[in-house]
Amino acid sequence: MTSGAPPAPSPQGTPISERFARAAIAIERYILPWIYLWFIYLQIHTIHTNYVEYHGMVRAGFPPMSWPLFCASITRNVLLAILFVLTGIALLLNRPPKHLPTNLTHITVPLAMSYYVFLYGGVNRLPDSWREDLMPVEWRVPAAAAAVVISSIGYVISICGLCNLGRSFAILVAVRRVVTKGPYTYVRHPMYLGYLIELLGLLLSSFSPAMLLLGAGFVYLMVTRARLEEERLSEADPAYRDYMRRTGFLFPHFRSKPAIAA
């Protein structure tokens, strides 16, 4: 899909100047990928640490987690590292937007959602009552095993969505080429569907009040960001509204006629 005349600024939010918007786009392309490079380093360090700890426990005669569960856990971490790699590359290579962000929410909401992960690191600083696992004791081991598998599925879906977006991927809300192929034939936000599934796995592994609260905050930001994007795309091209009617928001809509690949 392509757009015609520049759409009018969204009536909601604080308007920003074109210079400010272009500066934000430049930061997105040339600075944010370095943050993902740091994420990749942290993930590789986590994979190495888990591998060393597992084999250290084996040599010491302590019963570690089962080998299949360990492999599944490592697979999940590897998939997350791959997602970070592809995200950084996509930001470096993404095509210039046809229409820039027009208000501050197009910048602040996506950034808050993208780096929300930092809040999870603060859970250990909360009172014990907030960190208490609400999962019955007898369910915790099978829940942890299911969490690894579910999270891995979520990462695979997100990676698939990112690969289909290609150079149209971005963090900030701006109008580029609209992709309607692959999973986008049936759902408008397959990457977010993957995030939801991954979040389910995270909650299964740590079913505490703090994680439930943080999970709800992440879902709110994700839905808000998706709505802002769809509002911007609908302003840029009325044909996108027809695409919205044929597809699901966060969950696939298989009954409708497939959208034409862009």
PDB file of C-alpha atoms in Angstrom:
ATOM      1  CA  MET A   1       0.000   0.000   0.000  1.00  0.00           C
ATOM      2  CA  THR A   2       1.105   3.532  -0.614  1.00  0.00           C
ATOM      3  CA  SER A   3      -0.160   6.787   0.719  1.00  0.00           C
ATOM      4  CA  GLY A   4      -1.264   9.969  -0.976  1.00  0.00           C
ATOM      5  CA  ALA A   5      -1.285  13.398   0.585  1.00  0.00           C
ATOM      6  CA  PRO A   6       0.199  13.685   4.071  1.00  0.00           C
ATOM      7  CA  PRO A   7      -2.452  12.848   6.647  1.00  0.00           C
ATOM      8  CA  ALA A   8      -3.553  15.398   9.160  1.00  0.00           C
ATOM      9  CA  PRO A   9      -2.008  15.164  12.631  1.00  0.00           C
ATOM     10  CA  SER A  10      -3.864  13.045  15.113  1.00  0.00           C
ATOM     11  CA  PRO A  11      -6.207  15.149  17.251  1.00  0.00           C
ATOM     12  CA  GLN A  12      -4.941  13.430  20.399  1.00  0.00           C
ATOM     13  CA  GLY A  13      -1.522  13.885  21.969  1.00  0.00           C
ATOM     14  CA  THR A  14       1.017  16.682  22.015  1.00  0.00           C
ATOM     15  CA  PRO A  15       1.929  17.800  18.459  1.00  0.00           C
ATOM     16  CA  ILE A  16       5.620  17.772  17.554  1.00  0.00           C
ATOM     17  CA  SER A  17       7.552  19.624  14.887  1.00  0.00           C
ATOM     18  CA  GLU A  18       8.891  17.966  11.748  1.00  0.00           C
ATOM     19  CA  ARG A  19      12.450  18.624  12.922  1.00  0.00           C
ATOM     20  CA  PHE A  20      11.765  16.858  16.212  1.00  0.00           C
ATOM     21  CA  ALA A  21      10.158  13.931  14.374  1.00  0.00           C
ATOM     22  CA  ARG A  22      13.115  13.577  11.989  1.00  0.00           C
ATOM     23  CA  ALA A  23      15.539  13.643  14.918  1.00  0.00           C
ATOM     24  CA  ALA A  24      13.556  10.873  16.615  1.00  0.00           C
ATOM     25  CA  ILE A  25      13.629   8.775  13.434  1.00  0.00           C
ATOM     26  CA  ALA A  26      17.404   9.269  13.192  1.00  0.00           C
ATOM     27  CA  ILE A  27      17.841   8.143  16.802  1.00  0.00           C
ATOM     28  CA  GLU A  28      15.668   5.116  16.106  1.00  0.00           C
ATOM     29  CA  ARG A  29      17.861   4.078  13.176  1.00  0.00           C
ATOM     30  CA  TYR A  30      21.359   4.926  14.385  1.00  0.00           C
ATOM     31  CA  ILE A  31      21.254   4.729  18.199  1.00  0.00           C
ATOM     32  CA  LEU A  32      18.579   2.212  19.241  1.00  0.00           C
ATOM     33  CA  PRO A  33      20.290  -0.683  17.376  1.00  0.00           C
ATOM     34  CA  TRP A  34      23.260  -0.301  19.734  1.00  0.00           C
ATOM     35  CA  ILE A  35      20.924  -0.850  22.673  1.00  0.00           C
ATOM     36  CA  TYR A  36      19.841  -4.107  21.062  1.00  0.00           C
ATOM     37  CA  LEU A  37      23.510  -5.013  20.623  1.00  0.00           C
ATOM     38  CA  TRP A  38      23.817  -4.683  24.392  1.00  0.00           C
ATOM     39  CA  PHE A  39      20.693  -6.873  24.792  1.00  0.00           C
ATOM     40  CA  ILE A  40      22.357  -9.493  22.582  1.00  0.00           C
ATOM     41  CA  TYR A  41      25.485  -9.438  24.742  1.00  0.00           C
ATOM     42  CA  LEU A  42      23.424  -9.864  27.899  1.00  0.00           C
ATOM     43  CA  GLN A  43      21.501 -12.759  26.370  1.00  0.00           C
ATOM     44  CA  ILE A  44      24.666 -14.535  25.233  1.00  0.00           C
ATOM     45  CA  HIS A  45      26.118 -14.036  28.713  1.00  0.00           C
ATOM     46  CA  THR A  46      22.958 -15.566  30.215  1.00  0.00           C
ATOM     47  CA  ILE A  47      23.159 -18.577  27.885  1.00  0.00           C
ATOM     48  CA  HIS A  48      26.828 -19.155  28.768  1.00  0.00           C
ATOM     49  CA  THR A  49      26.190 -18.750  32.504  1.00  0.00           C
ATOM     50  CA  ASN A  50      23.282 -21.200  32.465  1.00  0.00           C
ATOM     51  CA  TYR A  51      25.357 -23.730  30.513  1.00  0.00           C
ATOM     52  CA  VAL A  52      28.291 -23.492  32.931  1.00  0.00           C
ATOM     53  CA  GLU A  53      26.020 -23.718  35.997  1.00  0.00           C
ATOM     54  CA  TYR A  54      24.216 -26.760  34.626  1.00  0.00           C
ATOM     55  CA  HIS A  55      27.375 -28.708  33.932  1.00  0.00           C
ATOM     56  CA  GLY A  56      28.881 -27.547  37.222  1.00  0.00           C
ATOM     57  CA  MET A  57      25.916 -29.054  39.077  1.00  0.00           C
ATOM     58  CA  VAL A  58      26.273 -32.279  37.071  1.00  0.00           C
ATOM     59  CA  ARG A  59      29.970 -32.589  37.945  1.00  0.00           C
ATOM     60  CA  ALA A  60      29.258 -31.803  41.607  1.00  0.00           C
ATOM     61  CA  GLY A  61      26.632 -34.555  41.777  1.00  0.00           C
ATOM     62  CA  PHE A  62      23.705 -32.215  42.422  1.00  0.00           C
ATOM     63  CA  PRO A  63      20.480 -33.048  40.564  1.00  0.00           C
ATOM     64  CA  PRO A  64      19.940 -30.171  38.095  1.00  0.00           C
ATOM     65  CA  MET A  65      16.873 -29.727  35.928  1.00  0.00           C
ATOM     66  CA  SER A  66      16.263 -32.494  33.419  1.00  0.00           C
ATOM     67  CA  TRP A  67      18.299 -32.409  30.202  1.00  0.00           C
ATOM     68  CA  PRO A  68      15.227 -31.874  27.948  1.00  0.00           C
ATOM     69  CA  LEU A  69      14.046 -28.969  30.126  1.00  0.00           C
ATOM     70  CA  PHE A  70      17.541 -27.480  30.115  1.00  0.00           C
ATOM     71  CA  CYS A  71      17.700 -27.746  26.315  1.00  0.00           C
ATOM     72  CA  ALA A  72      14.269 -26.126  26.041  1.00  0.00           C
ATOM     73  CA  SER A  73      15.388 -23.291  28.312  1.00  0.00           C
ATOM     74  CA  ILE A  74      18.546 -22.707  26.278  1.00  0.00           C
ATOM     75  CA  THR A  75      16.466 -22.796  23.078  1.00  0.00           C
ATOM     76  CA  ARG A  76      14.207 -20.087  24.457  1.00  0.00           C
ATOM     77  CA  ASN A  77      17.226 -17.910  25.278  1.00  0.00           C
ATOM     78  CA  VAL A  78      18.715 -18.492  21.829  1.00  0.00           C
ATOM     79  CA  LEU A  79      15.430 -17.515  20.160  1.00  0.00           C
ATOM     80  CA  LEU A  80      15.324 -14.321  22.223  1.00  0.00           C
ATOM     81  CA  ALA A  81      18.897 -13.521  21.159  1.00  0.00           C
ATOM     82  CA  ILE A  82      17.918 -14.099  17.511  1.00  0.00           C
ATOM     83  CA  LEU A  83      14.942 -11.763  17.946  1.00  0.00           C
ATOM     84  CA  PHE A  84      17.270  -9.062  19.306  1.00  0.00           C
ATOM     85  CA  VAL A  85      19.711  -9.573  16.412  1.00  0.00           C
ATOM     86  CA  LEU A  86      16.975  -9.276  13.800  1.00  0.00           C
ATOM     87  CA  THR A  87      15.470  -6.254  15.563  1.00  0.00           C
ATOM     88  CA  GLY A  88      18.772  -4.387  15.537  1.00  0.00           C
ATOM     89  CA  ILE A  89      19.416  -5.216  11.874  1.00  0.00           C
ATOM     90  CA  ALA A  90      15.869  -4.241  10.877  1.00  0.00           C
ATOM     91  CA  LEU A  91      16.239  -0.855  12.576  1.00  0.00           C
ATOM     92  CA  LEU A  92      19.523  -0.187  10.770  1.00  0.00           C
ATOM     93  CA  LEU A  93      18.110  -1.146   7.375  1.00  0.00           C
ATOM     94  CA  ASN A  94      14.511   0.036   7.612  1.00  0.00           C
ATOM     95  CA  ARG A  95      13.222   2.242   4.826  1.00  0.00           C
ATOM     96  CA  PRO A  96      12.568   5.961   5.440  1.00  0.00           C
ATOM     97  CA  PRO A  97       8.982   6.645   6.544  1.00  0.00           C
ATOM     98  CA  LYS A  98       6.497   8.120   4.101  1.00  0.00           C
ATOM     99  CA  HIS A  99       4.946  10.075   6.944  1.00  0.00           C
ATOM    100  CA  LEU A 100       6.663  11.030  10.197  1.00  0.00           C
ATOM    101  CA  PRO A 101       5.293  10.809  13.734  1.00  0.00           C
ATOM    102  CA  THR A 102       3.004  13.760  14.389  1.00  0.00           C
ATOM    103  CA  ASN A 103       2.624  13.783  18.159  1.00  0.00           C
ATOM    104  CA  LEU A 104       4.603  12.810  21.231  1.00  0.00           C
ATOM    105  CA  THR A 105       2.635   9.633  21.929  1.00  0.00           C
ATOM    106  CA  HIS A 106       3.917   8.223  18.608  1.00  0.00           C
ATOM    107  CA  ILE A 107       7.359   8.283  20.221  1.00  0.00           C
ATOM    108  CA  THR A 108       6.877   7.830  23.972  1.00  0.00           C
ATOM    109  CA  VAL A 109       4.433   4.901  23.914  1.00  0.00           C
ATOM    110  CA  PRO A 110       6.517   2.709  21.541  1.00  0.00           C
ATOM    111  CA  LEU A 111       9.709   3.444  23.478  1.00  0.00           C
ATOM    112  CA  ALA A 112       8.032   2.641  26.794  1.00  0.00           C
ATOM    113  CA  MET A 113       6.740  -0.642  25.396  1.00  0.00           C
ATOM    114  CA  SER A 114      10.031  -1.632  23.753  1.00  0.00           C
ATOM    115  CA  TYR A 115      12.112  -1.127  26.885  1.00  0.00           C
ATOM    116  CA  TYR A 116       9.503  -2.185  29.414  1.00  0.00           C
ATOM    117  CA  VAL A 117      11.666  -5.256  30.010  1.00  0.00           C
ATOM    118  CA  PHE A 118      13.890  -3.188  32.314  1.00  0.00           C
ATOM    119  CA  LEU A 119      11.083  -3.047  34.880  1.00  0.00           C
ATOM    120  CA  TYR A 120      11.216  -6.821  35.348  1.00  0.00           C
ATOM    121  CA  GLY A 121      14.684  -6.453  36.845  1.00  0.00           C
ATOM    122  CA  GLY A 122      13.223  -4.431  39.707  1.00  0.00           C
ATOM    123  CA  VAL A 123      10.881  -7.190  40.917  1.00  0.00           C
ATOM    124  CA  ASN A 124      13.513  -8.569  43.305  1.00  0.00           C
ATOM    125  CA  ARG A 125      13.615  -5.220  45.107  1.00  0.00           C
ATOM    126  CA  LEU A 126       9.916  -5.369  45.986  1.00  0.00           C
ATOM    127  CA  PRO A 127       8.552  -6.672  49.319  1.00  0.00           C
ATOM    128  CA  ASP A 128       8.225 -10.439  49.682  1.00  0.00           C
ATOM    129  CA  SER A 129       4.436 -10.246  49.505  1.00  0.00           C
ATOM    130  CA  TRP A 130       4.685  -8.838  45.961  1.00  0.00           C
ATOM    131  CA  ARG A 131       7.168 -11.515  44.876  1.00  0.00           C
ATOM    132  CA  GLU A 132       5.349 -14.498  46.375  1.00  0.00           C
ATOM    133  CA  ASP A 133       4.508 -17.181  43.808  1.00  0.00           C
ATOM    134  CA  LEU A 134       0.736 -17.691  43.858  1.00  0.00           C
ATOM    135  CA  MET A 135       1.007 -20.964  41.941  1.00  0.00           C
ATOM    136  CA  PRO A 136       0.251 -24.047  44.094  1.00  0.00           C
ATOM    137  CA  VAL A 137       3.502 -25.794  45.006  1.00  0.00           C
ATOM    138  CA  GLU A 138       2.568 -29.029  43.250  1.00  0.00           C
ATOM    139  CA  TRP A 139       1.942 -27.128  39.997  1.00  0.00           C
ATOM    140  CA  ARG A 140       5.176 -25.140  39.888  1.00  0.00           C
ATOM    141  CA  VAL A 141       7.450 -27.691  38.218  1.00  0.00           C
ATOM    142  CA  PRO A 142       5.036 -28.586  35.379  1.00  0.00           C
ATOM    143  CA  ALA A 143       4.166 -24.887  35.033  1.00  0.00           C
ATOM    144  CA  ALA A 144       7.862 -24.019  34.681  1.00  0.00           C
ATOM    145  CA  ALA A 145       8.274 -26.691  31.995  1.00  0.00           C
ATOM    146  CA  ALA A 146       5.206 -25.420  30.144  1.00  0.00           C
ATOM    147  CA  ALA A 147       6.473 -21.841  30.485  1.00  0.00           C
ATOM    148  CA  VAL A 148       9.672 -22.655  28.602  1.00  0.00           C
ATOM    149  CA  VAL A 149       7.784 -24.285  25.724  1.00  0.00           C
ATOM    150  CA  ILE A 150       5.130 -21.550  25.538  1.00  0.00           C
ATOM    151  CA  SER A 151       7.715 -18.761  25.616  1.00  0.00           C
ATOM    152  CA  SER A 152       9.684 -20.440  22.832  1.00  0.00           C
ATOM    153  CA  ILE A 153       6.545 -20.593  20.686  1.00  0.00           C
ATOM    154  CA  GLY A 154       5.946 -16.900  21.326  1.00  0.00           C
ATOM    155  CA  TYR A 155       9.475 -15.979  20.241  1.00  0.00           C
ATOM    156  CA  VAL A 156       9.137 -18.042  17.048  1.00  0.00           C
ATOM    157  CA  ILE A 157       5.919 -16.202  16.148  1.00  0.00           C
ATOM    158  CA  SER A 158       7.512 -12.815  16.842  1.00  0.00           C
ATOM    159  CA  ILE A 159      10.560 -13.697  14.753  1.00  0.00           C
ATOM    160  CA  CYS A 160       8.294 -14.812  11.900  1.00  0.00           C
ATOM    161  CA  GLY A 161       6.400 -11.519  12.063  1.00  0.00           C
ATOM    162  CA  LEU A 162       9.624  -9.509  12.134  1.00  0.00           C
ATOM    163  CA  CYS A 163      11.092 -11.390   9.152  1.00  0.00           C
ATOM    164  CA  ASN A 164       7.949 -10.712   7.104  1.00  0.00           C
ATOM    165  CA  LEU A 165       8.054  -7.009   7.997  1.00  0.00           C
ATOM    166  CA  GLY A 166      11.649  -6.704   6.807  1.00  0.00           C
ATOM    167  CA  ARG A 167      12.567  -3.093   6.112  1.00  0.00           C
ATOM    168  CA  SER A 168       9.092  -1.930   7.151  1.00  0.00           C
ATOM    169  CA  PHE A 169       9.868  -2.739  10.796  1.00  0.00           C
ATOM    170  CA  ALA A 170      10.196   0.212  13.159  1.00  0.00           C
ATOM    171  CA  ILE A 171       9.648   1.080  16.786  1.00  0.00           C
ATOM    172  CA  LEU A 172       8.240   4.589  16.510  1.00  0.00           C
ATOM    173  CA  VAL A 173       4.813   5.102  14.971  1.00  0.00           C
ATOM    174  CA  ALA A 174       5.359   6.272  11.392  1.00  0.00           C
ATOM    175  CA  VAL A 175       3.981   5.258   7.999  1.00  0.00           C
ATOM    176  CA  ARG A 176       6.132   2.996   5.829  1.00  0.00           C
ATOM    177  CA  ARG A 177       5.160   0.290   3.349  1.00  0.00           C
ATOM    178  CA  VAL A 178       2.301  -1.777   4.764  1.00  0.00           C
ATOM    179  CA  VAL A 179       3.020  -5.516   4.801  1.00  0.00           C
ATOM    180  CA  THR A 180       0.061  -7.886   4.359  1.00  0.00           C
ATOM    181  CA  LYS A 181       1.844 -11.131   3.475  1.00  0.00           C
ATOM    182  CA  GLY A 182       2.655 -14.189   5.570  1.00  0.00           C
ATOM    183  CA  PRO A 183       1.050 -14.018   9.021  1.00  0.00           C
ATOM    184  CA  TYR A 184      -0.108 -10.467   8.242  1.00  0.00           C
ATOM    185  CA  THR A 185      -2.614 -12.034   5.870  1.00  0.00           C
ATOM    186  CA  TYR A 186      -4.692 -13.040   8.883  1.00  0.00           C
ATOM    187  CA  VAL A 187      -3.555 -10.895  11.820  1.00  0.00           C
ATOM    188  CA  ARG A 188      -2.422  -7.281  11.829  1.00  0.00           C
ATOM    189  CA  HIS A 189       0.060  -7.622  14.702  1.00  0.00           C
ATOM    190  CA  PRO A 190       1.610 -11.119  14.708  1.00  0.00           C
ATOM    191  CA  MET A 191       4.674  -9.870  16.578  1.00  0.00           C
ATOM    192  CA  TYR A 192       2.438  -8.726  19.402  1.00  0.00           C
ATOM    193  CA  LEU A 193       0.646 -12.059  19.368  1.00  0.00           C
ATOM    194  CA  GLY A 194       4.058 -13.642  19.936  1.00  0.00           C
ATOM    195  CA  TYR A 195       4.714 -11.212  22.785  1.00  0.00           C
ATOM    196  CA  LEU A 196       1.406 -12.172  24.401  1.00  0.00           C
ATOM    197  CA  ILE A 197       2.268 -15.870  24.221  1.00  0.00           C
ATOM    198  CA  GLU A 198       5.737 -15.181  25.622  1.00  0.00           C
ATOM    199  CA  LEU A 199       4.153 -13.163  28.437  1.00  0.00           C
ATOM    200  CA  LEU A 200       1.925 -16.134  29.267  1.00  0.00           C
ATOM    201  CA  GLY A 201       5.043 -18.271  29.618  1.00  0.00           C
ATOM    202  CA  LEU A 202       6.644 -15.630  31.820  1.00  0.00           C
ATOM    203  CA  LEU A 203       3.616 -15.547  34.115  1.00  0.00           C
ATOM    204  CA  LEU A 204       3.587 -19.332  34.378  1.00  0.00           C
ATOM    205  CA  SER A 205       7.212 -19.291  35.483  1.00  0.00           C
ATOM    206  CA  SER A 206       6.652 -16.497  38.029  1.00  0.00           C
ATOM    207  CA  PHE A 207       2.999 -16.177  38.993  1.00  0.00           C
ATOM    208  CA  SER A 208       3.432 -13.373  41.508  1.00  0.00           C
ATOM    209  CA  PRO A 209       1.383 -10.199  42.114  1.00  0.00           C
ATOM    210  CA  ALA A 210       4.288  -8.099  40.847  1.00  0.00           C
ATOM    211  CA  MET A 211       4.548 -10.029  37.571  1.00  0.00           C
ATOM    212  CA  LEU A 212       0.787  -9.940  37.090  1.00  0.00           C
ATOM    213  CA  LEU A 213       0.816  -6.165  37.544  1.00  0.00           C
ATOM    214  CA  LEU A 214       3.789  -5.713  35.216  1.00  0.00           C
ATOM    215  CA  GLY A 215       2.204  -8.019  32.660  1.00  0.00           C
ATOM    216  CA  ALA A 216      -1.000  -5.979  32.684  1.00  0.00           C
ATOM    217  CA  GLY A 217       1.025  -2.796  32.156  1.00  0.00           C
ATOM    218  CA  PHE A 218       2.851  -4.329  29.202  1.00  0.00           C
ATOM    219  CA  VAL A 219      -0.390  -5.451  27.559  1.00  0.00           C
ATOM    220  CA  TYR A 220      -1.841  -1.960  28.008  1.00  0.00           C
ATOM    221  CA  LEU A 221       1.178  -0.341  26.333  1.00  0.00           C
ATOM    222  CA  MET A 222       1.179  -2.936  23.547  1.00  0.00           C
ATOM    223  CA  VAL A 223      -2.498  -2.436  22.719  1.00  0.00           C
ATOM    224  CA  THR A 224      -2.113   1.352  22.910  1.00  0.00           C
ATOM    225  CA  ARG A 225       0.875   1.246  20.564  1.00  0.00           C
ATOM    226  CA  ALA A 226      -1.021  -0.990  18.102  1.00  0.00           C
ATOM    227  CA  ARG A 227      -4.015   1.354  18.136  1.00  0.00           C
ATOM    228  CA  LEU A 228      -1.792   4.384  17.499  1.00  0.00           C
ATOM    229  CA  GLU A 229      -0.173   2.617  14.556  1.00  0.00           C
ATOM    230  CA  GLU A 230      -3.507   1.631  13.055  1.00  0.00           C
ATOM    231  CA  GLU A 231      -4.843   5.164  13.493  1.00  0.00           C
ATOM    232  CA  ARG A 232      -1.819   6.565  11.677  1.00  0.00           C
ATOM    233  CA  LEU A 233      -2.028   4.026   8.850  1.00  0.00           C
ATOM    234  CA  SER A 234      -5.766   4.617   8.421  1.00  0.00           C
ATOM    235  CA  GLU A 235      -5.114   8.341   8.121  1.00  0.00           C
ATOM    236  CA  ALA A 236      -2.441   7.708   5.484  1.00  0.00           C
ATOM    237  CA  ASP A 237      -4.407   5.227   3.376  1.00  0.00           C
ATOM    238  CA  PRO A 238      -8.176   4.566   3.604  1.00  0.00           C
ATOM    239  CA  ALA A 239      -7.550   1.121   2.032  1.00  0.00           C
ATOM    240  CA  TYR A 240      -5.967   0.093   5.319  1.00  0.00           C
ATOM    241  CA  ARG A 241      -9.427   0.261   6.901  1.00  0.00           C
ATOM    242  CA  ASP A 242     -10.613  -2.483   4.556  1.00  0.00           C
ATOM    243  CA  TYR A 243      -7.542  -4.528   5.494  1.00  0.00           C
ATOM    244  CA  MET A 244      -8.517  -4.072   9.156  1.00  0.00           C
ATOM    245  CA  ARG A 245     -11.977  -5.492   8.467  1.00  0.00           C
ATOM    246  CA  ARG A 246     -10.487  -8.618   6.864  1.00  0.00           C
ATOM    247  CA  THR A 247      -7.954  -9.402   9.567  1.00  0.00           C
ATOM    248  CA  GLY A 248      -7.724  -9.942  13.300  1.00  0.00           C
ATOM    249  CA  PHE A 249      -6.210  -7.387  15.665  1.00  0.00           C
ATOM    250  CA  LEU A 250      -4.003  -9.575  17.874  1.00  0.00           C
ATOM    251  CA  PHE A 251      -5.461 -12.987  17.058  1.00  0.00           C
ATOM    252  CA  PRO A 252      -5.742 -14.453  13.532  1.00  0.00           C
ATOM    253  CA  HIS A 253      -8.989 -14.134  11.622  1.00  0.00           C
ATOM    254  CA  PHE A 254      -9.041 -17.136   9.273  1.00  0.00           C
ATOM    255  CA  ARG A 255     -12.610 -16.848   8.006  1.00  0.00           C
ATOM    256  CA  SER A 256     -12.127 -13.690   6.024  1.00  0.00           C
ATOM    257  CA  LYS A 257     -10.765 -13.432   2.501  1.00  0.00           C
ATOM    258  CA  PRO A 258      -6.954 -13.264   2.631  1.00  0.00           C
ATOM    259  CA  ALA A 259      -5.495  -9.827   2.187  1.00  0.00           C
ATOM    260  CA  ILE A 260      -3.478  -9.081  -0.941  1.00  0.00           C
ATOM    261  CA  ALA A 261       0.230  -9.230  -0.208  1.00  0.00           C
ATOM    262  CA  ALA A 262       2.035  -5.925  -0.429  1.00  0.00           C
TER     263      ALA A 262
END
